[in-house]
Amino acid sequence: MIYLRRKFFSATTLRHFMFQLRSFHNQLISPPNVNLSNSAAAASRNCFPIRYLGVFDNATKLKSVTSVHGVSIPFPANGVGRSSSFSSAAAPEKNKRKKTVKSVAVREKPAASSSEPAPEEIENVDLGKTGLSEESNSKITAAKKKKKKPVQSKKKDATDLSQVVAEEVSRKSSSKGKKTNLKESLSVSTSKEVHDDSTSTRSKKKDVPEKPLWKFTGKPLYPPVGKSVVVVESVTKANVIQRYLGDMYKVLPSYGHVRDLAARSGSVRPDNDFSMVWEVPSSAWTHLKSINVALNGAETLILASDPDREGETIAWHIIEMLQQQGALHDNIFLARVVFHEITEKAIKTALQAPREIDVNLVHAYLARRALDYLIGFNISPLLWRKLPGCQSAGRVQSAALSLICDREMEIDQFKPKEYWTMEAKFNIKERRLNKDLTFLAHLTSFDSNKLNQFSITSGGEASDVKGKINSAEFRVISLKRHKVRRNPPTPYISSTLQQDAANKLNFSASHTMKLAQKLYEGVELPNGVAVGLITFVRTDGLHISDEAVASIRSLIIERYGQNFVAQSPPKYFKKVKNAQEAHEVIRPTDICKLPSTLVGVLDDESLKLYTLIWSRTVTSQMEPAILEKIQLDIGNADQSIMLRSPSSRVEFPGHRAVLTDIVTEAGQDRESDGSNHDVAFEVLNSLKTDDLLHLVQTEACQHHTQPPPRYSEASLIKRLEELGIGRPSTYASTVKVLQDRNYVTVKNRVLFPEFRGRMVSAFLSHHFSEVTDYSFTADMETELDNVSAGITKWKGLLGDYWTRFISYCERTSNVHTHQVEKMLEKKFVDYLFGSLPDKSRSCPSCMEGTLIFRVSRFGSGYFIGCDQHPRCKYIAKTLYADEEEEDTPEPNTMIEEPKLLGFNSGSNEKILLKSGPYGIYVQLGEDRKGYIPKRASVPHVKDLDSVTLEDALALLQYPLTLGKHPKDEHPIILKVAKAGYSIRHRHKIAPVPKNMKPSEITLEKALELLSGSDVRQVGRPKGKPKTEEVEAIEVF
């Protein structure tokens, strides 16, 4: 009572509440004028246990106390008695959306016996003395007349009695105040049981049904019978589909996910059967409200999110949230449809085949989401403590980072080898043209020995071979001809589209998928019709619908001729690991929309990508190209020296005709490579066996073996696909996350691992080997696919992995940071100390210590320092300098100790340049006890040697008050920020353009910047919670 008094209530309010609670408690345990035997009393206690749920809002004001059977004990508001229900459906809609509802369970110790009441215990109720209404007595009488049933049905009889008494008590209690709907009052008995956050024990009794109670319809939804609401993911898609379906359908966007796991620790609870805490962004409530309003008078809610795991889960989340809002009344049917392409015919066809939510796909998403969360939120804190400055780790991103870092290790360990090749130029007399023609040939055999790559390994050997070639006479030994078929490439899937767009168009993976998504959702054509131009973009399937194949083949015959179409439609099969092949290839929705017809409709980048997709789709159904190859072997008299000259020409272009067609349409001149090949082929084809050849020149070429190439985005995606790591929807985001975390940088389209990323990969490989193991990550993808197919239980999968994973976390948490430093020093010893002038690694400052690898405790850097720290504070160099040219000095980006820049002319105080946990800053005066000197951060510093006394004095004048705002008289301040300078006014911050000097900023200019579009808010507005958390103890 003292706690409640201090925490929530006034004394008067608490007394009124206790009176109400005591009154209702007496009615529940022993209703007036009811003569119950001991057994009947036990039945009564079983029907009405002393357990209540208090409902609180964000202001910690108690709204009502409700028993688990739904009887609402009202609590006065402003002194007026008012009944309230625990059910979310009874709460005002405004409160449901703007307040976080938390429930606290207060339980009484359970009775010793938990046996169910027998039917004869109900017989002992004296109806004449109950004091209940005649309607209630008739219900009890009906319950008494029932025949004895097996044990499993006894609970139902007791529940019937409890519901009658609960209805009567609720009716009487609400007669003095506001009436409460009985359905709302009893809603708690069928809702999910919500536990206090402090309760860590698992609930043995689960009130959630195994299967959801949603009503799905399998009847065709087109042509329309009644009003329907269609929910898709994007606004563009909603607008396009709305034009196709008409007024009987209301198409609304969900704007992606409506809720996600709360981004904090404890959102997935392995000790509570992997229950999850969902977080609902405030913007999602606005979209859900629009759907809720549209459902008024509607008969069907059609969920048409994307046809993948993400889309299936979005549909499930929308149903869950609408159900919590009470928007799904008994007359609304649900339907799930998928649109593989956004065309009028495809959409109307899809509406004729609705289905239920694929629970297995939802489970697969939940398993994937929980798995990624558990890995990220358990490893990342360990990274923060053991490797300060390293931000995060993840299941797929860590495997991808390991690929990049392992390749970098191969490059570091690579030792180049020298080898030589020989090339000769021959001359022949062309009889028809009456001129000399030349061709090249390379050495294949010397001293009757067939050459390999390292047969000639030095310049001296190459000179000897060259001399013998120059002194010999050569003739044609043999001339071989054969034909080769070049099959068309497979149609695009997500990975191959990203690879080709990177190689041919220089697009990043994320940019490619962004453009492709726009083409899928739809664009408006010149005739005013909006249509999706390509099919669904997240796919790894290689099949094409029969209707699309027929259209493509008709176009080929019409445009290129009967000889160019494949004799029968080719069948393509996926050769990479763990392919699901659930969707079609990425292809145009209408193959007759040529790229040339979309000039001016699409922007340049979108048009290039559409052209790539269109040409790849058409070529996939065409005949192979036929090449005629010729191989000329040349030798001396005894054939101890042999050379070879190959050439080829196109006999039948086949699918290559599409490339020529596109180039011609674009108005570009074709290159003359083909004609050059044809000339070389004709030269060789004119020769005959034993024809003498004139040697013009011999050239010895020096080569060195090259290390394996670093990954580009395209080659990394290809490798991930080959290993079965990740899925089409994750490739682009994986590469982007690695760049955002500063683990990887992109230079000239090549991925370079930063030393920070290499340390993270080494740490994970050493302490969490499964996370970076390629085969394990691929096997996990297989298990997740098994969950999608209903083969594997998702919670069982999580339980098996969690048992192993948590042991890694517990073992790693006991590892000291010095042990991590020693491990990294041993692994990267050549990289860290290879450039030091003193190979003994002795400290040049104190001459006693040894240089070792150290981790900054503030996460601001990693450095090589003296092991005698803190006595010796010497720092050799940092590890963050960009690779420079050899003649360019490495910039100084670390301070060995506070650097004295000079003295302040006014106070004669020292001006120091220092390094702290948030970067480099200047300080006026020295640190003294009880005195905080003035400091200013140094933005955009690349070389500390360039910071002068004048720079420091200029920085120390900030923050500078420019004046007061004319509307509210609050100061407007010019301050130094990380990225330069900024203007601040109350909760608004506006960046100062980089081309504008701080001295040019006046009060008028500051007001202009504060009214611009780059202004951002800081802090959280009052009364508008950012998110609402909903705890789901059990998922169906």
XYZ file of C-alpha atoms in Angstrom, residues 151-495:
345
model
C -13.036 -35.781 -17.791
C -11.875 -33.549 -20.617
C -15.281 -31.839 -20.817
C -15.623 -30.985 -17.130
C -13.700 -27.783 -17.506
C -16.211 -26.507 -20.017
C -19.116 -26.985 -17.616
C -17.327 -25.073 -14.901
C -16.472 -22.346 -17.378
C -20.152 -22.047 -18.328
C -21.007 -21.365 -14.696
C -18.143 -18.910 -14.337
C -19.262 -16.967 -17.394
C -22.819 -16.723 -16.056
C -21.672 -15.418 -12.675
C -19.168 -13.099 -14.348
C -21.919 -11.723 -16.602
C -24.204 -11.102 -13.648
C -21.511 -9.431 -11.541
C -20.480 -7.257 -14.451
C -24.111 -6.285 -15.115
C -24.733 -5.277 -11.523
C -21.433 -3.442 -11.109
C -21.935 -1.401 -14.252
C -25.532 -0.401 -13.462
C -24.319 2.443 -11.257
C -21.801 3.763 -13.764
C -21.115 3.509 -17.432
C -22.201 0.214 -19.004
C -19.507 -2.203 -20.140
C -19.851 -4.536 -23.094
C -19.801 -8.138 -21.866
C -17.748 -9.227 -24.883
C -15.173 -6.603 -24.010
C -15.174 -7.587 -20.357
C -14.556 -11.244 -21.128
C -12.001 -10.580 -23.858
C -9.072 -11.220 -21.514
C -9.984 -14.876 -21.152
C -9.247 -15.481 -24.840
C -6.351 -13.077 -25.265
C -2.662 -13.761 -24.995
C -1.287 -13.874 -21.488
C 1.133 -10.985 -20.959
C 3.832 -11.439 -18.348
C 5.698 -8.917 -16.310
C 9.153 -8.145 -17.687
C 10.644 -9.186 -14.363
C 9.276 -12.700 -14.723
C 11.930 -14.945 -16.204
C 10.251 -18.318 -15.734
C 8.543 -19.889 -18.684
C 4.776 -20.116 -18.643
C 3.556 -23.682 -18.589
C 0.049 -22.700 -19.630
C -0.320 -20.947 -22.961
C -3.621 -19.338 -23.803
C -2.690 -18.721 -27.444
C -4.352 -21.127 -29.870
C -2.099 -23.245 -32.010
C -3.792 -21.946 -35.151
C -4.926 -18.360 -35.728
C -8.643 -17.645 -35.681
C -8.545 -15.526 -38.843
C -11.184 -16.179 -41.485
C -9.593 -16.673 -44.879
C -11.588 -16.997 -48.049
C -10.662 -19.112 -51.028
C -13.347 -17.727 -53.311
C -12.302 -15.710 -56.376
C -12.076 -12.015 -55.556
C -12.490 -10.831 -59.124
C -14.987 -9.854 -60.483
C -15.826 -8.007 -57.270
C -18.834 -8.995 -55.187
C -18.493 -6.446 -52.404
C -16.132 -3.761 -51.228
C -12.522 -4.924 -50.733
C -9.404 -3.329 -49.293
C -6.103 -4.275 -50.969
C -2.837 -3.645 -49.093
C 0.454 -3.482 -51.003
C 3.884 -2.256 -49.924
C 4.549 0.934 -51.903
C 2.642 4.001 -53.026
C 3.670 3.569 -56.657
C 2.373 0.031 -56.773
C -0.845 1.078 -55.016
C -1.540 3.812 -57.574
C -0.929 1.479 -60.523
C -3.118 -1.327 -59.152
C -5.897 1.092 -58.197
C -6.283 2.119 -61.853
C -6.691 -1.515 -62.872
C -9.267 -2.558 -60.247
C -11.713 0.343 -60.050
C -13.851 1.759 -57.250
C -14.912 -1.554 -55.697
C -11.360 -1.963 -54.456
C -9.486 0.439 -52.206
C -5.723 -0.058 -52.672
C -3.549 1.261 -49.845
C 0.223 1.063 -49.176
C 1.734 -0.247 -45.952
C 5.088 1.459 -46.669
C 6.988 -1.728 -45.937
C 7.124 -3.307 -42.491
C 4.649 -2.052 -39.898
C 6.704 -3.349 -36.982
C 10.081 -4.863 -36.260
C 12.057 -6.258 -33.370
C 12.870 -3.582 -30.822
C 16.441 -2.436 -31.399
C 17.620 -3.177 -27.882
C 18.816 -6.071 -25.825
C 16.191 -8.613 -24.769
C 13.890 -8.352 -27.778
C 14.314 -12.082 -28.426
C 14.028 -14.182 -25.258
C 15.455 -17.692 -25.546
C 14.503 -18.480 -21.950
C 10.855 -17.724 -22.741
C 10.397 -20.012 -25.749
C 11.990 -17.411 -28.051
C 9.261 -14.853 -27.497
C 9.807 -11.547 -29.288
C 9.228 -7.899 -28.424
C 7.996 -5.955 -31.431
C 8.415 -2.225 -31.901
C 5.897 -0.207 -33.905
C 7.177 3.059 -35.429
C 4.895 6.027 -34.975
C 4.583 6.431 -38.750
C 3.195 2.892 -39.039
C 0.182 3.814 -36.912
C -0.770 6.423 -39.499
C -0.740 3.835 -42.284
C -2.627 1.299 -40.151
C -5.231 3.934 -39.342
C -5.851 4.488 -43.046
C -6.351 0.746 -43.515
C -8.600 0.612 -40.440
C -10.799 3.420 -41.750
C -11.025 1.838 -45.189
C -12.245 -1.445 -43.643
C -15.501 0.206 -42.554
C -18.132 -1.435 -44.695
C -15.625 -3.699 -46.447
C -16.149 -7.420 -46.815
C -12.605 -8.549 -47.629
C -9.088 -7.519 -46.672
C -6.693 -8.565 -49.455
C -3.026 -8.679 -48.471
C -0.897 -8.324 -51.613
C 2.606 -7.658 -50.298
C 5.620 -8.960 -52.224
C 5.792 -12.699 -52.993
C 8.696 -13.606 -50.693
C 9.416 -14.178 -47.007
C 9.467 -10.466 -46.302
C 6.151 -9.909 -48.043
C 4.512 -12.869 -46.317
C 5.625 -11.547 -42.944
C 4.414 -8.025 -43.693
C 0.977 -9.501 -44.392
C 1.094 -11.418 -41.109
C 2.165 -8.315 -39.144
C -0.663 -6.262 -40.658
C -3.224 -8.861 -39.622
C -1.783 -9.006 -36.096
C -1.834 -5.216 -35.682
C -5.340 -4.802 -37.105
C -6.556 -7.576 -34.844
C -5.114 -5.785 -31.828
C -6.944 -2.628 -32.893
C -10.229 -4.524 -33.170
C -10.497 -3.675 -36.863
C -11.063 -7.268 -38.027
C -14.699 -7.796 -37.095
C -16.546 -11.052 -37.669
C -17.843 -10.060 -41.119
C -14.427 -9.405 -42.677
C -12.740 -12.171 -44.650
C -9.010 -12.234 -45.243
C -7.142 -13.243 -48.393
C -3.517 -13.436 -49.432
C -2.635 -12.870 -53.081
C 0.721 -12.386 -54.782
C 1.567 -10.339 -57.856
C 4.620 -11.608 -59.721
C 4.209 -8.757 -62.183
C 2.241 -5.517 -62.105
C 0.050 -5.784 -65.176
C -3.731 -5.670 -65.417
C -4.038 -9.267 -66.546
C -1.632 -10.623 -63.918
C -3.358 -8.764 -61.096
C -6.869 -9.882 -62.022
C -5.641 -13.450 -62.463
C -4.003 -13.380 -59.034
C -7.232 -12.136 -57.421
C -9.005 -15.220 -58.720
C -6.666 -17.515 -56.751
C -6.456 -16.227 -53.146
C -4.926 -18.310 -50.395
C -4.138 -18.225 -46.700
C -1.008 -16.842 -45.064
C 1.825 -19.308 -45.562
C 2.674 -19.984 -41.934
C 5.886 -21.778 -42.876
C 7.197 -18.693 -44.675
C 6.372 -16.565 -41.632
C 8.150 -19.041 -39.381
C 11.176 -18.955 -41.688
C 11.245 -15.167 -41.455
C 10.911 -15.254 -37.664
C 13.711 -17.801 -37.418
C 15.975 -15.761 -39.699
C 15.150 -12.527 -37.881
C 15.652 -14.060 -34.432
C 18.877 -15.766 -35.499
C 20.351 -12.568 -36.927
C 19.240 -10.657 -33.828
C 20.734 -13.144 -31.375
C 24.054 -13.181 -33.221
C 24.221 -9.418 -33.672
C 23.068 -8.371 -30.199
C 25.298 -10.872 -28.415
C 28.498 -10.530 -30.437
C 28.333 -6.759 -30.936
C 28.630 -5.872 -27.195
C 31.638 -8.192 -26.975
C 33.163 -6.374 -29.947
C 32.600 -3.021 -28.264
C 34.434 -4.193 -25.150
C 37.226 -6.222 -26.748
C 37.746 -4.098 -29.875
C 36.502 -0.573 -29.123
C 35.353 1.250 -32.228
C 34.116 -1.872 -34.003
C 30.395 -1.523 -34.370
C 28.681 -4.808 -35.147
C 28.779 -8.352 -36.450
C 26.155 -10.411 -38.233
C 25.545 -13.855 -39.611
C 25.811 -13.065 -43.339
C 27.908 -9.896 -43.164
C 30.580 -11.641 -41.067
C 30.888 -14.468 -43.604
C 31.156 -11.929 -46.434
C 33.754 -9.934 -44.497
C 35.692 -13.145 -43.911
C 35.770 -13.781 -47.679
C 37.201 -10.323 -48.343
C 39.753 -10.530 -45.530
C 40.842 -14.068 -46.439
C 41.466 -12.885 -49.985
C 43.518 -9.988 -48.604
C 45.555 -12.459 -46.557
C 46.202 -14.498 -49.707
C 47.419 -11.345 -51.435
C 49.724 -10.489 -48.509
C 51.237 -13.962 -48.543
C 51.547 -14.153 -52.320
C 55.061 -14.445 -53.753
C 55.253 -13.485 -57.462
C 57.163 -15.730 -59.883
C 58.838 -14.692 -63.120
C 58.130 -16.369 -66.466
C 58.635 -15.571 -70.159
C 56.654 -16.130 -73.353
C 57.784 -15.957 -76.988
C 55.761 -14.398 -79.814
C 56.679 -14.421 -83.527
C 55.342 -12.358 -86.429
C 55.105 -14.037 -89.857
C 54.558 -12.600 -93.303
C 52.756 -14.156 -96.285
C 52.063 -12.995 -99.830
C 48.356 -12.482 -100.470
C 47.808 -13.395 -104.097
C 44.364 -11.824 -104.614
C 45.239 -8.485 -103.018
C 48.856 -8.655 -104.207
C 50.202 -7.454 -100.870
C 51.940 -8.850 -97.796
C 49.830 -9.828 -94.782
C 51.125 -10.576 -91.296
C 49.830 -12.686 -88.428
C 51.094 -13.625 -84.962
C 51.936 -17.001 -83.480
C 53.083 -18.027 -79.969
C 55.689 -20.643 -79.031
C 54.165 -23.966 -77.828
C 57.135 -26.389 -78.066
C 60.918 -26.005 -77.846
C 63.597 -28.693 -78.178
C 60.719 -31.117 -78.801
C 59.345 -30.408 -75.323
C 55.873 -28.971 -74.802
C 56.086 -25.722 -72.879
C 54.173 -24.847 -69.726
C 53.891 -21.515 -67.950
C 57.239 -21.756 -66.147
C 59.367 -23.447 -68.847
C 61.266 -20.181 -69.425
C 61.941 -18.390 -66.137
C 64.768 -15.948 -66.862
C 65.877 -13.405 -69.404
C 68.958 -15.463 -70.276
C 66.864 -18.491 -71.178
C 64.549 -16.293 -73.209
C 67.506 -14.878 -75.192
C 68.772 -18.369 -76.063
C 65.315 -19.435 -77.258
C 64.899 -16.254 -79.276
C 68.247 -16.807 -81.043
C 67.335 -20.344 -82.088
C 63.935 -19.208 -83.414
C 65.499 -16.437 -85.498
C 67.941 -18.869 -87.120
C 65.285 -21.398 -88.174
C 63.045 -21.626 -91.242
C 59.326 -22.301 -90.762
C 56.505 -23.817 -92.768
C 52.887 -24.827 -92.213
C 52.697 -28.150 -90.404
C 48.937 -28.512 -90.077
C 45.695 -26.587 -90.490
C 42.672 -27.654 -88.417
C 39.132 -26.358 -88.734
C 36.129 -26.980 -86.481
C 32.858 -25.340 -85.433
C 31.852 -24.238 -81.927
C 28.376 -23.456 -80.593
C 28.054 -20.574 -78.117
C 24.847 -21.029 -76.132
C 22.911 -17.966 -74.984
C 23.319 -16.894 -71.350
C 20.638 -17.731 -68.807
C 17.968 -15.125 -68.008
C 18.636 -12.795 -65.119
C 18.109 -13.606 -61.480
C 18.884 -11.160 -58.684
C 22.556 -12.067 -58.358
